[in-house]
mmCIF file of C-alpha atoms in Angstrom:
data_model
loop_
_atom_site.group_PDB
_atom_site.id
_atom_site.type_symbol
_atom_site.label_atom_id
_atom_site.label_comp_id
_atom_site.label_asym_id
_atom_site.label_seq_id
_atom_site.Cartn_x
_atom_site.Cartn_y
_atom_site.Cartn_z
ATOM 1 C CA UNK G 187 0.000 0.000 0.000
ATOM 2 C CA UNK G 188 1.676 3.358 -1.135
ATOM 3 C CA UNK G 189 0.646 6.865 1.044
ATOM 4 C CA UNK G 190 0.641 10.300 -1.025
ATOM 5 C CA UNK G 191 2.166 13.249 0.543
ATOM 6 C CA UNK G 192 1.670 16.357 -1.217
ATOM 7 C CA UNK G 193 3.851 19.631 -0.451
ATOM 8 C CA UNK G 194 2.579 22.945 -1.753
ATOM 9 C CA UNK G 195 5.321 25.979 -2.152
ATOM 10 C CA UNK G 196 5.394 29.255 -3.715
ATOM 11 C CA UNK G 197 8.418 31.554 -3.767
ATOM 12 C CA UNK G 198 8.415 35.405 -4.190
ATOM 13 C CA UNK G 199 11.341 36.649 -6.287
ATOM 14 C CA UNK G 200 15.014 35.397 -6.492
ATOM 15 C CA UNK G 201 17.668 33.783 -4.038
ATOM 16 C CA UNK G 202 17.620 35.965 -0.984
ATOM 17 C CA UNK G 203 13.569 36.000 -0.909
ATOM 18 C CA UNK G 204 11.083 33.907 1.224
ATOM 19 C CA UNK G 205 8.601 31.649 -0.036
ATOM 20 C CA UNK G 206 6.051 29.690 1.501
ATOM 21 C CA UNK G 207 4.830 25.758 1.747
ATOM 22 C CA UNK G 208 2.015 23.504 2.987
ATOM 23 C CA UNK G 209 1.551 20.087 3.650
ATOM 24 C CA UNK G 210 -0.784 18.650 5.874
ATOM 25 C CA UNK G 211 -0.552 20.023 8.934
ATOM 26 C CA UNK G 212 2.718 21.813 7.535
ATOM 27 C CA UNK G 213 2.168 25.403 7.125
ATOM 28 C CA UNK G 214 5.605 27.575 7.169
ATOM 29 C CA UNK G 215 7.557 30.557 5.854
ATOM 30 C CA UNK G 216 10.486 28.933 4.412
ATOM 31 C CA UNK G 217 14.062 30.992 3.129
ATOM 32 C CA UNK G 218 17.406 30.646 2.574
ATOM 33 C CA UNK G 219 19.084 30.421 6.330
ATOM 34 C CA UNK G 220 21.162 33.575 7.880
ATOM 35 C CA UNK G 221 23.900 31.856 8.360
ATOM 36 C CA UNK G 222 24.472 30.972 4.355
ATOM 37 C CA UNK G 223 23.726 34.286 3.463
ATOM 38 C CA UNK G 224 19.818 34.662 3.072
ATOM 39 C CA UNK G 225 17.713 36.691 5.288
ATOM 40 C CA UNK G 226 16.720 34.037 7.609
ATOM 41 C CA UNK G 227 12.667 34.060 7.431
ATOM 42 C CA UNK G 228 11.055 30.969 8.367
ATOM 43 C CA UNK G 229 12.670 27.650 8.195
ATOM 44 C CA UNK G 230 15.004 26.188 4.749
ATOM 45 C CA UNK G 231 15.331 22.679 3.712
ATOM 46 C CA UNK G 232 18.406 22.088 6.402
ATOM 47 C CA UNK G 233 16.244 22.283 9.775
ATOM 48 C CA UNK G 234 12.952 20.456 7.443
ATOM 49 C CA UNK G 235 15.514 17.427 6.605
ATOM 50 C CA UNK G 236 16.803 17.414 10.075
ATOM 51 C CA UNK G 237 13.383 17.784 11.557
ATOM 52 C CA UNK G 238 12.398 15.147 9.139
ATOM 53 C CA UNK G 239 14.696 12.823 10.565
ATOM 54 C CA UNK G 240 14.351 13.301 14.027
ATOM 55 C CA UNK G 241 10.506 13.389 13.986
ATOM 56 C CA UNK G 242 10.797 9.603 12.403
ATOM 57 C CA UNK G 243 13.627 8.446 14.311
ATOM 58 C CA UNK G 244 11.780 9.633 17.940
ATOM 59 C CA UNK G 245 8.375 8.066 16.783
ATOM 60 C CA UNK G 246 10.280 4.931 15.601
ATOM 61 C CA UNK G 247 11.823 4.461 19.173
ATOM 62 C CA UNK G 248 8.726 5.599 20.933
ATOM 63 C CA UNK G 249 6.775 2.991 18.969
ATOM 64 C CA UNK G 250 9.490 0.410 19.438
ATOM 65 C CA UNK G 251 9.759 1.176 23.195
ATOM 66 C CA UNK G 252 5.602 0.597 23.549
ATOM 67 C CA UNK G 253 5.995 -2.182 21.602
ATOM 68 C CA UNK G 254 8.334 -3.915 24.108
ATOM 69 C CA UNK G 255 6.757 -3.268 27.210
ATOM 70 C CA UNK G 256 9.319 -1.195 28.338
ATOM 71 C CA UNK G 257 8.219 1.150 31.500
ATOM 72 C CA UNK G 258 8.526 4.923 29.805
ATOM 73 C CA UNK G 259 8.342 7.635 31.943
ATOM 74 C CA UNK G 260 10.080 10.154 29.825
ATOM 75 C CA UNK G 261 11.151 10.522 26.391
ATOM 76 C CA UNK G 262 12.803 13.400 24.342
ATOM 77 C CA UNK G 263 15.293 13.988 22.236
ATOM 78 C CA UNK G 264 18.139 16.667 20.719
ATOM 79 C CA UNK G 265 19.550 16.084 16.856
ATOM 80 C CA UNK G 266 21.995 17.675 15.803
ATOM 81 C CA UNK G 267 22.666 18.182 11.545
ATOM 82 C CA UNK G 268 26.239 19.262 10.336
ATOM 83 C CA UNK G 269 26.213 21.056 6.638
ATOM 84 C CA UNK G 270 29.761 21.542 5.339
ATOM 85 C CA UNK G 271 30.323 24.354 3.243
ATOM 86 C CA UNK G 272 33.846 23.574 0.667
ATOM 87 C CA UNK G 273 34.277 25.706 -2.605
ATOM 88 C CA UNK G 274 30.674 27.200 -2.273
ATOM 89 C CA UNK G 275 28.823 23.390 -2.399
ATOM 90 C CA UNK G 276 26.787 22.868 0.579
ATOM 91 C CA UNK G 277 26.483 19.194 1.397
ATOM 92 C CA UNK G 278 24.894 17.591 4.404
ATOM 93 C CA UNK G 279 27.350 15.858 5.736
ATOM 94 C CA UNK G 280 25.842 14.192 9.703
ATOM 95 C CA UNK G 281 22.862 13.676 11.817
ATOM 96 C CA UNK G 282 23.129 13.013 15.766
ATOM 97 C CA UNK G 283 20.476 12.320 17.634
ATOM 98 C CA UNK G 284 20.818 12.046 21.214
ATOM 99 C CA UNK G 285 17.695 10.477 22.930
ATOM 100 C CA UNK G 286 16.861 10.410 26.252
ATOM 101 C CA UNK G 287 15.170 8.149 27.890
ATOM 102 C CA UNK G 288 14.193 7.738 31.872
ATOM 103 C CA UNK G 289 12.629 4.708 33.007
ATOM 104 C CA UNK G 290 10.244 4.307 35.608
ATOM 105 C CA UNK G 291 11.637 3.590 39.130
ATOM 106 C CA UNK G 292 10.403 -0.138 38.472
ATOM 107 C CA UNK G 293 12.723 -0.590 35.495
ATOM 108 C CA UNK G 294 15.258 -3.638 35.982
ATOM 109 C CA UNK G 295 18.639 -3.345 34.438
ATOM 110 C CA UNK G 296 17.601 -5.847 31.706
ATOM 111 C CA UNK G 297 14.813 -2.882 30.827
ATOM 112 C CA UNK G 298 18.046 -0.282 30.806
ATOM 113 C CA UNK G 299 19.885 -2.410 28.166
ATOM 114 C CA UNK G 300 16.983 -3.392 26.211
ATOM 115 C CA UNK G 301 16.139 0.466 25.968
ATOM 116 C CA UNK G 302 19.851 0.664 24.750
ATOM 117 C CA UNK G 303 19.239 -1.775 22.162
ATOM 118 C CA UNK G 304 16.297 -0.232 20.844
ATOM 119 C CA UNK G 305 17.800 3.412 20.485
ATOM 120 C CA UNK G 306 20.410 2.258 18.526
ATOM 121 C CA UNK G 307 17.882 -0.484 16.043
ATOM 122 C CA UNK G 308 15.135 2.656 16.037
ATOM 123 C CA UNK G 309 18.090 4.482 13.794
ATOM 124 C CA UNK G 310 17.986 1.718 11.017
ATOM 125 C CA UNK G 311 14.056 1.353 11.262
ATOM 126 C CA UNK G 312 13.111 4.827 10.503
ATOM 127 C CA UNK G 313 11.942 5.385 6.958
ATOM 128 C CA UNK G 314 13.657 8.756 6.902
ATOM 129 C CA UNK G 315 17.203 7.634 8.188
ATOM 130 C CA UNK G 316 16.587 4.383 5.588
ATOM 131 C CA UNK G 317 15.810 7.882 2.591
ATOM 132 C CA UNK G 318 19.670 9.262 3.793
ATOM 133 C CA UNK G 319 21.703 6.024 4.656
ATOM 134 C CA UNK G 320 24.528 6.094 2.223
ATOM 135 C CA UNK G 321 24.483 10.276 1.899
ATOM 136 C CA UNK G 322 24.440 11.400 5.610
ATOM 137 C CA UNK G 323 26.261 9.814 8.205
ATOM 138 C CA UNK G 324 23.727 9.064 11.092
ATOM 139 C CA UNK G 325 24.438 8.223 14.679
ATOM 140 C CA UNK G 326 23.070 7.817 18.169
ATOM 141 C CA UNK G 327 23.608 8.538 21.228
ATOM 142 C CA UNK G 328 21.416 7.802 24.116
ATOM 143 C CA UNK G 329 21.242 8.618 27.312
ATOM 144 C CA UNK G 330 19.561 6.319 29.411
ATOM 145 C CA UNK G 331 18.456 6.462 33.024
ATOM 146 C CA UNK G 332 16.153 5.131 35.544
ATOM 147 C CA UNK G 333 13.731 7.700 37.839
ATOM 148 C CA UNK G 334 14.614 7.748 41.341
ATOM 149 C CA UNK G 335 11.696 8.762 43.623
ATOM 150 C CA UNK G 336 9.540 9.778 40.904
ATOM 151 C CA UNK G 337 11.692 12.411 39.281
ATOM 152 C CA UNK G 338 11.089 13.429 36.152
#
């Protein structure tokens, strides 16, 4: 079974002007970042592809983690994407995304591990990270801990 997606995007004018696009629930101002030399108005394609693959990676893993039973008390996550800039070529070189995860007080050590596990598999498992494999070097690294006294 194949799902549609359909992106809608106008643009006003040349390179350093702002444009606009709508998918879904996907309604943005979208231009050419500040810090490659465009004014910086809404998001550009860097932050969607890296929002793109953290959005898929953290519902993989949250989907994996129900999946397994595993005791979830929190879940969130910081990705960081690295564009190199050589002889004016902007390629995309990394994604990091560093999950973490806290465990209910109840969580046994083989939870902890399993949880390990499953933030490193949830990389390979996302359709998105699947897209870039072989273009963008993607890694994890989770942090992993277990509540103490209901902290959270």
């Amino acid at each position: 079974m194949n799902h549609s997606f359909v992106l809608k995007a106008e643009w006003d004018g040349g390179r350093n002007s702002e444009g606009r696009i709508e998918a879904g629930q996907l309604k943005t101002a979208i231009s050419i970042p500040k810090e490659m030399g465009g004014p910086g108005i809404g998001t550009n394609p860097d932050e969607m592809l890296l929002g793109a693959a953290a959005t898929c990676y953290l519902i993989t893993l949250a989907a994996m983690m129900e999946r397994a039973g595993l005791p979830v008390q929190k879940l969130s996550l910081e990705s960081e994407g690295i564009v190199d800039v050589t002889n004016n070529i902007f390629t995309y070189v990394s994604i990091a995304h560093k999950p973490y995860i806290l465990l209910e007080e109840t969580a046994s050590e083989k939870d902890l591990e399993h949880a390990r596990k499953l933030a490193e598999k949830a990389e390979g498992s996302c359709m998105i990270s699947r897209a870039v494999a072989g273009n963008v070097a993607l890694s994890t690294m989770p942090r992993i801990e277990k509540s103490e006294n209901g902290e959270s």
